[in-house]
Amino acid sequence: IYASLDPDKPEVLAELPMPGEGGWEFCEFAYLYFSTWHWQKLVNGQSGWLPPGYQYNIGMGRSFPSDRAVAHLRSLGVKYVAIHGAFYPPQQLPDVLAGIDARTDLELIAAAPWAGNESRLYRLK
């Protein structure tokens, strides 16, 4: 899904799901690894040090694709959102995807099978 991102013109990317609340707890380490394929700026991901506001950002990201979560991502300068179905609890993923499909301000850029599920890349319009 990252092939459509230009590593020479990095934008701000949010990788979802955020950790916690039933999701894969170590997904942020995977997101850091994934960043070596796209070299975009990340709003999440960690290296052992958590900057101020990190927990708030994670909490807001957990409610994605709510209006409040999308507005918060915009306030952080996010232009792209990656959704990794393999990291969502199976019972939560259909609701997340239905919520995204109901929004007019998210444009699907790419989708690809990954880890027995699907990953998708969206652009915030």
PDB file of N, CA, C and O in Angstrom, residues 1-7 13-17 30-31 34-35 37-40 42 80-87 107-115 117-123:
ATOM      1  N   ILE A   1       0.813  -1.213   0.000  1.00  0.00           N
ATOM      2  CA  ILE A   1       0.000   0.000   0.000  1.00  0.00           C
ATOM      3  C   ILE A   1       0.847   1.263   0.000  1.00  0.00           C
ATOM      4  O   ILE A   1       0.356   2.321  -0.360  1.00  0.00           O
ATOM      5  N   TYR A   2       2.106   1.144   0.365  1.00  0.00           N
ATOM      6  CA  TYR A   2       2.950   2.333   0.484  1.00  0.00           C
ATOM      7  C   TYR A   2       3.557   2.782  -0.847  1.00  0.00           C
ATOM      8  O   TYR A   2       4.159   3.847  -0.904  1.00  0.00           O
ATOM      9  N   ALA A   3       3.394   2.000  -1.903  1.00  0.00           N
ATOM     10  CA  ALA A   3       4.029   2.320  -3.185  1.00  0.00           C
ATOM     11  C   ALA A   3       3.567   3.660  -3.753  1.00  0.00           C
ATOM     12  O   ALA A   3       4.297   4.294  -4.508  1.00  0.00           O
ATOM     13  N   SER A   4       2.384   4.109  -3.393  1.00  0.00           N
ATOM     14  CA  SER A   4       1.883   5.383  -3.931  1.00  0.00           C
ATOM     15  C   SER A   4       2.377   6.587  -3.138  1.00  0.00           C
ATOM     16  O   SER A   4       2.073   7.724  -3.503  1.00  0.00           O
ATOM     17  N   LEU A   5       3.144   6.382  -2.092  1.00  0.00           N
ATOM     18  CA  LEU A   5       3.704   7.479  -1.311  1.00  0.00           C
ATOM     19  C   LEU A   5       5.104   7.809  -1.814  1.00  0.00           C
ATOM     20  O   LEU A   5       5.906   6.916  -2.065  1.00  0.00           O
ATOM     21  N   ASP A   6       5.395   9.071  -1.968  1.00  0.00           N
ATOM     22  CA  ASP A   6       6.687   9.516  -2.489  1.00  0.00           C
ATOM     23  C   ASP A   6       7.672   9.718  -1.336  1.00  0.00           C
ATOM     24  O   ASP A   6       7.504  10.643  -0.538  1.00  0.00           O
ATOM     25  N   PRO A   7       8.709   8.878  -1.236  1.00  0.00           N
ATOM     26  CA  PRO A   7       9.664   9.033  -0.139  1.00  0.00           C
ATOM     27  C   PRO A   7      10.466  10.326  -0.213  1.00  0.00           C
ATOM     28  O   PRO A   7      11.029  10.765   0.783  1.00  0.00           O
ATOM     29  N   LEU A  13       1.697  10.564   8.163  1.00  0.00           N
ATOM     30  CA  LEU A  13       0.941   9.320   8.069  1.00  0.00           C
ATOM     31  C   LEU A  13       0.565   8.836   9.462  1.00  0.00           C
ATOM     32  O   LEU A  13       1.396   8.857  10.375  1.00  0.00           O
ATOM     33  N   ALA A  14      -0.677   8.414   9.618  1.00  0.00           N
ATOM     34  CA  ALA A  14      -1.125   7.736  10.836  1.00  0.00           C
ATOM     35  C   ALA A  14      -1.346   6.275  10.501  1.00  0.00           C
ATOM     36  O   ALA A  14      -1.994   5.957   9.501  1.00  0.00           O
ATOM     37  N   GLU A  15      -0.793   5.394  11.306  1.00  0.00           N
ATOM     38  CA  GLU A  15      -0.946   3.951  11.128  1.00  0.00           C
ATOM     39  C   GLU A  15      -1.951   3.457  12.156  1.00  0.00           C
ATOM     40  O   GLU A  15      -1.827   3.755  13.351  1.00  0.00           O
ATOM     41  N   LEU A  16      -2.954   2.707  11.689  1.00  0.00           N
ATOM     42  CA  LEU A  16      -4.001   2.219  12.579  1.00  0.00           C
ATOM     43  C   LEU A  16      -4.166   0.713  12.447  1.00  0.00           C
ATOM     44  O   LEU A  16      -3.963   0.183  11.357  1.00  0.00           O
ATOM     45  N   PRO A  17      -4.498   0.053  13.515  1.00  0.00           N
ATOM     46  CA  PRO A  17      -5.016   0.589  14.759  1.00  0.00           C
ATOM     47  C   PRO A  17      -3.904   1.109  15.657  1.00  0.00           C
ATOM     48  O   PRO A  17      -2.740   0.734  15.520  1.00  0.00           O
ATOM     49  N   ALA A  30       5.890  -2.601  14.518  1.00  0.00           N
ATOM     50  CA  ALA A  30       5.716  -2.967  13.109  1.00  0.00           C
ATOM     51  C   ALA A  30       5.627  -1.708  12.259  1.00  0.00           C
ATOM     52  O   ALA A  30       6.201  -1.647  11.167  1.00  0.00           O
ATOM     53  N   TYR A  31       4.918  -0.683  12.744  1.00  0.00           N
ATOM     54  CA  TYR A  31       4.780   0.562  11.976  1.00  0.00           C
ATOM     55  C   TYR A  31       6.133   1.234  11.768  1.00  0.00           C
ATOM     56  O   TYR A  31       6.403   1.797  10.701  1.00  0.00           O
ATOM     57  N   PHE A  34       7.710  -0.752   9.061  1.00  0.00           N
ATOM     58  CA  PHE A  34       7.080  -0.422   7.776  1.00  0.00           C
ATOM     59  C   PHE A  34       7.585   0.913   7.233  1.00  0.00           C
ATOM     60  O   PHE A  34       7.640   1.112   6.022  1.00  0.00           O
ATOM     61  N   SER A  35       7.940   1.823   8.136  1.00  0.00           N
ATOM     62  CA  SER A  35       8.365   3.158   7.685  1.00  0.00           C
ATOM     63  C   SER A  35       9.618   3.110   6.825  1.00  0.00           C
ATOM     64  O   SER A  35       9.873   4.032   6.052  1.00  0.00           O
ATOM     65  N   TRP A  37       9.917   1.375   4.334  1.00  0.00           N
ATOM     66  CA  TRP A  37       9.457   1.219   2.952  1.00  0.00           C
ATOM     67  C   TRP A  37       8.876   2.498   2.390  1.00  0.00           C
ATOM     68  O   TRP A  37       8.696   2.604   1.181  1.00  0.00           O
ATOM     69  N   HIS A  38       8.531   3.449   3.234  1.00  0.00           N
ATOM     70  CA  HIS A  38       7.875   4.660   2.711  1.00  0.00           C
ATOM     71  C   HIS A  38       8.523   5.963   3.160  1.00  0.00           C
ATOM     72  O   HIS A  38       8.369   6.969   2.513  1.00  0.00           O
ATOM     73  N   TRP A  39       9.218   6.003   4.264  1.00  0.00           N
ATOM     74  CA  TRP A  39       9.919   7.176   4.795  1.00  0.00           C
ATOM     75  C   TRP A  39       9.019   8.392   4.977  1.00  0.00           C
ATOM     76  O   TRP A  39       9.437   9.526   4.768  1.00  0.00           O
ATOM     77  N   GLN A  40       7.778   8.148   5.378  1.00  0.00           N
ATOM     78  CA  GLN A  40       6.866   9.248   5.697  1.00  0.00           C
ATOM     79  C   GLN A  40       7.026   9.618   7.173  1.00  0.00           C
ATOM     80  O   GLN A  40       7.616   8.884   7.960  1.00  0.00           O
ATOM     81  N   LEU A  42       5.603   9.909  10.798  1.00  0.00           N
ATOM     82  CA  LEU A  42       4.580   9.171  11.530  1.00  0.00           C
ATOM     83  C   LEU A  42       4.077   9.964  12.736  1.00  0.00           C
ATOM     84  O   LEU A  42       4.867  10.598  13.427  1.00  0.00           O
ATOM     85  N   TYR A  80      -2.329  11.091   5.298  1.00  0.00           N
ATOM     86  CA  TYR A  80      -2.636   9.708   4.947  1.00  0.00           C
ATOM     87  C   TYR A  80      -2.903   8.883   6.201  1.00  0.00           C
ATOM     88  O   TYR A  80      -2.300   9.126   7.250  1.00  0.00           O
ATOM     89  N   VAL A  81      -3.775   7.902   6.045  1.00  0.00           N
ATOM     90  CA  VAL A  81      -4.094   6.965   7.126  1.00  0.00           C
ATOM     91  C   VAL A  81      -3.975   5.559   6.556  1.00  0.00           C
ATOM     92  O   VAL A  81      -4.582   5.246   5.527  1.00  0.00           O
ATOM     93  N   ALA A  82      -3.181   4.732   7.214  1.00  0.00           N
ATOM     94  CA  ALA A  82      -3.053   3.323   6.834  1.00  0.00           C
ATOM     95  C   ALA A  82      -3.838   2.491   7.841  1.00  0.00           C
ATOM     96  O   ALA A  82      -3.724   2.684   9.049  1.00  0.00           O
ATOM     97  N   ILE A  83      -4.647   1.581   7.320  1.00  0.00           N
ATOM     98  CA  ILE A  83      -5.446   0.673   8.133  1.00  0.00           C
ATOM     99  C   ILE A  83      -4.901  -0.735   7.926  1.00  0.00           C
ATOM    100  O   ILE A  83      -4.817  -1.194   6.783  1.00  0.00           O
ATOM    101  N   HIS A  84      -4.535  -1.397   8.999  1.00  0.00           N
ATOM    102  CA  HIS A  84      -3.988  -2.753   8.918  1.00  0.00           C
ATOM    103  C   HIS A  84      -4.961  -3.716   9.581  1.00  0.00           C
ATOM    104  O   HIS A  84      -4.995  -3.853  10.806  1.00  0.00           O
ATOM    105  N   GLY A  85      -5.776  -4.376   8.760  1.00  0.00           N
ATOM    106  CA  GLY A  85      -6.808  -5.268   9.264  1.00  0.00           C
ATOM    107  C   GLY A  85      -6.273  -6.378  10.142  1.00  0.00           C
ATOM    108  O   GLY A  85      -6.951  -6.814  11.069  1.00  0.00           O
ATOM    109  N   ALA A  86      -5.066  -6.841   9.885  1.00  0.00           N
ATOM    110  CA  ALA A  86      -4.494  -7.946  10.662  1.00  0.00           C
ATOM    111  C   ALA A  86      -4.274  -7.572  12.122  1.00  0.00           C
ATOM    112  O   ALA A  86      -4.193  -8.464  12.971  1.00  0.00           O
ATOM    113  N   PHE A  87      -4.185  -6.280  12.426  1.00  0.00           N
ATOM    114  CA  PHE A  87      -3.933  -5.848  13.796  1.00  0.00           C
ATOM    115  C   PHE A  87      -5.209  -5.509  14.569  1.00  0.00           C
ATOM    116  O   PHE A  87      -5.148  -5.229  15.755  1.00  0.00           O
ATOM    117  N   GLU A 107     -10.356   9.182   1.090  1.00  0.00           N
ATOM    118  CA  GLU A 107     -10.276   8.613  -0.256  1.00  0.00           C
ATOM    119  C   GLU A 107      -9.357   7.394  -0.239  1.00  0.00           C
ATOM    120  O   GLU A 107      -8.190   7.488   0.177  1.00  0.00           O
ATOM    121  N   LEU A 108      -9.873   6.256  -0.678  1.00  0.00           N
ATOM    122  CA  LEU A 108      -9.064   5.046  -0.749  1.00  0.00           C
ATOM    123  C   LEU A 108      -8.011   5.209  -1.841  1.00  0.00           C
ATOM    124  O   LEU A 108      -8.336   5.490  -2.998  1.00  0.00           O
ATOM    125  N   ILE A 109      -6.762   5.026  -1.467  1.00  0.00           N
ATOM    126  CA  ILE A 109      -5.640   5.155  -2.410  1.00  0.00           C
ATOM    127  C   ILE A 109      -5.133   3.784  -2.838  1.00  0.00           C
ATOM    128  O   ILE A 109      -4.822   3.559  -3.996  1.00  0.00           O
ATOM    129  N   ALA A 110      -5.047   2.852  -1.881  1.00  0.00           N
ATOM    130  CA  ALA A 110      -4.511   1.526  -2.190  1.00  0.00           C
ATOM    131  C   ALA A 110      -5.040   0.514  -1.185  1.00  0.00           C
ATOM    132  O   ALA A 110      -5.341   0.861  -0.040  1.00  0.00           O
ATOM    133  N   ALA A 111      -5.120  -0.726  -1.624  1.00  0.00           N
ATOM    134  CA  ALA A 111      -5.498  -1.839  -0.763  1.00  0.00           C
ATOM    135  C   ALA A 111      -4.711  -3.062  -1.217  1.00  0.00           C
ATOM    136  O   ALA A 111      -4.478  -3.240  -2.413  1.00  0.00           O
ATOM    137  N   ALA A 112      -4.287  -3.865  -0.255  1.00  0.00           N
ATOM    138  CA  ALA A 112      -3.519  -5.064  -0.590  1.00  0.00           C
ATOM    139  C   ALA A 112      -3.693  -6.097   0.513  1.00  0.00           C
ATOM    140  O   ALA A 112      -3.810  -5.746   1.688  1.00  0.00           O
ATOM    141  N   PRO A 113      -3.697  -7.382   0.122  1.00  0.00           N
ATOM    142  CA  PRO A 113      -3.751  -8.422   1.156  1.00  0.00           C
ATOM    143  C   PRO A 113      -2.459  -8.416   1.954  1.00  0.00           C
ATOM    144  O   PRO A 113      -1.376  -8.173   1.410  1.00  0.00           O
ATOM    145  N   TRP A 114      -2.598  -8.652   3.264  1.00  0.00           N
ATOM    146  CA  TRP A 114      -1.418  -8.740   4.120  1.00  0.00           C
ATOM    147  C   TRP A 114      -1.771  -9.512   5.380  1.00  0.00           C
ATOM    148  O   TRP A 114      -2.796  -9.230   6.019  1.00  0.00           O
ATOM    149  N   ALA A 115      -0.971 -10.484   5.717  1.00  0.00           N
ATOM    150  CA  ALA A 115      -1.067 -11.252   6.961  1.00  0.00           C
ATOM    151  C   ALA A 115      -2.461 -11.843   7.166  1.00  0.00           C
ATOM    152  O   ALA A 115      -3.016 -11.790   8.250  1.00  0.00           O
ATOM    153  N   ASN A 117      -5.258 -10.792   6.011  1.00  0.00           N
ATOM    154  CA  ASN A 117      -6.307  -9.790   6.034  1.00  0.00           C
ATOM    155  C   ASN A 117      -6.006  -8.781   4.928  1.00  0.00           C
ATOM    156  O   ASN A 117      -5.415  -9.146   3.919  1.00  0.00           O
ATOM    157  N   GLU A 118      -6.363  -7.529   5.139  1.00  0.00           N
ATOM    158  CA  GLU A 118      -6.125  -6.496   4.137  1.00  0.00           C
ATOM    159  C   GLU A 118      -5.592  -5.253   4.822  1.00  0.00           C
ATOM    160  O   GLU A 118      -6.000  -4.909   5.927  1.00  0.00           O
ATOM    161  N   SER A 119      -4.672  -4.587   4.144  1.00  0.00           N
ATOM    162  CA  SER A 119      -4.222  -3.258   4.564  1.00  0.00           C
ATOM    163  C   SER A 119      -4.707  -2.271   3.529  1.00  0.00           C
ATOM    164  O   SER A 119      -4.750  -2.592   2.341  1.00  0.00           O
ATOM    165  N   ARG A 120      -5.077  -1.081   3.992  1.00  0.00           N
ATOM    166  CA  ARG A 120      -5.576  -0.036   3.105  1.00  0.00           C
ATOM    167  C   ARG A 120      -4.904   1.284   3.416  1.00  0.00           C
ATOM    168  O   ARG A 120      -4.555   1.554   4.563  1.00  0.00           O
ATOM    169  N   LEU A 121      -4.751   2.089   2.380  1.00  0.00           N
ATOM    170  CA  LEU A 121      -4.197   3.433   2.535  1.00  0.00           C
ATOM    171  C   LEU A 121      -5.255   4.428   2.067  1.00  0.00           C
ATOM    172  O   LEU A 121      -5.785   4.304   0.956  1.00  0.00           O
ATOM    173  N   TYR A 122      -5.538   5.418   2.919  1.00  0.00           N
ATOM    174  CA  TYR A 122      -6.512   6.461   2.615  1.00  0.00           C
ATOM    175  C   TYR A 122      -5.832   7.824   2.644  1.00  0.00           C
ATOM    176  O   TYR A 122      -4.879   8.033   3.410  1.00  0.00           O
ATOM    177  N   ARG A 123      -6.356   8.731   1.839  1.00  0.00           N
ATOM    178  CA  ARG A 123      -5.921  10.128   1.873  1.00  0.00           C
ATOM    179  C   ARG A 123      -7.049  10.939   2.517  1.00  0.00           C
ATOM    180  O   ARG A 123      -8.214  10.774   2.185  1.00  0.00           O
TER     181      ARG A 123
END
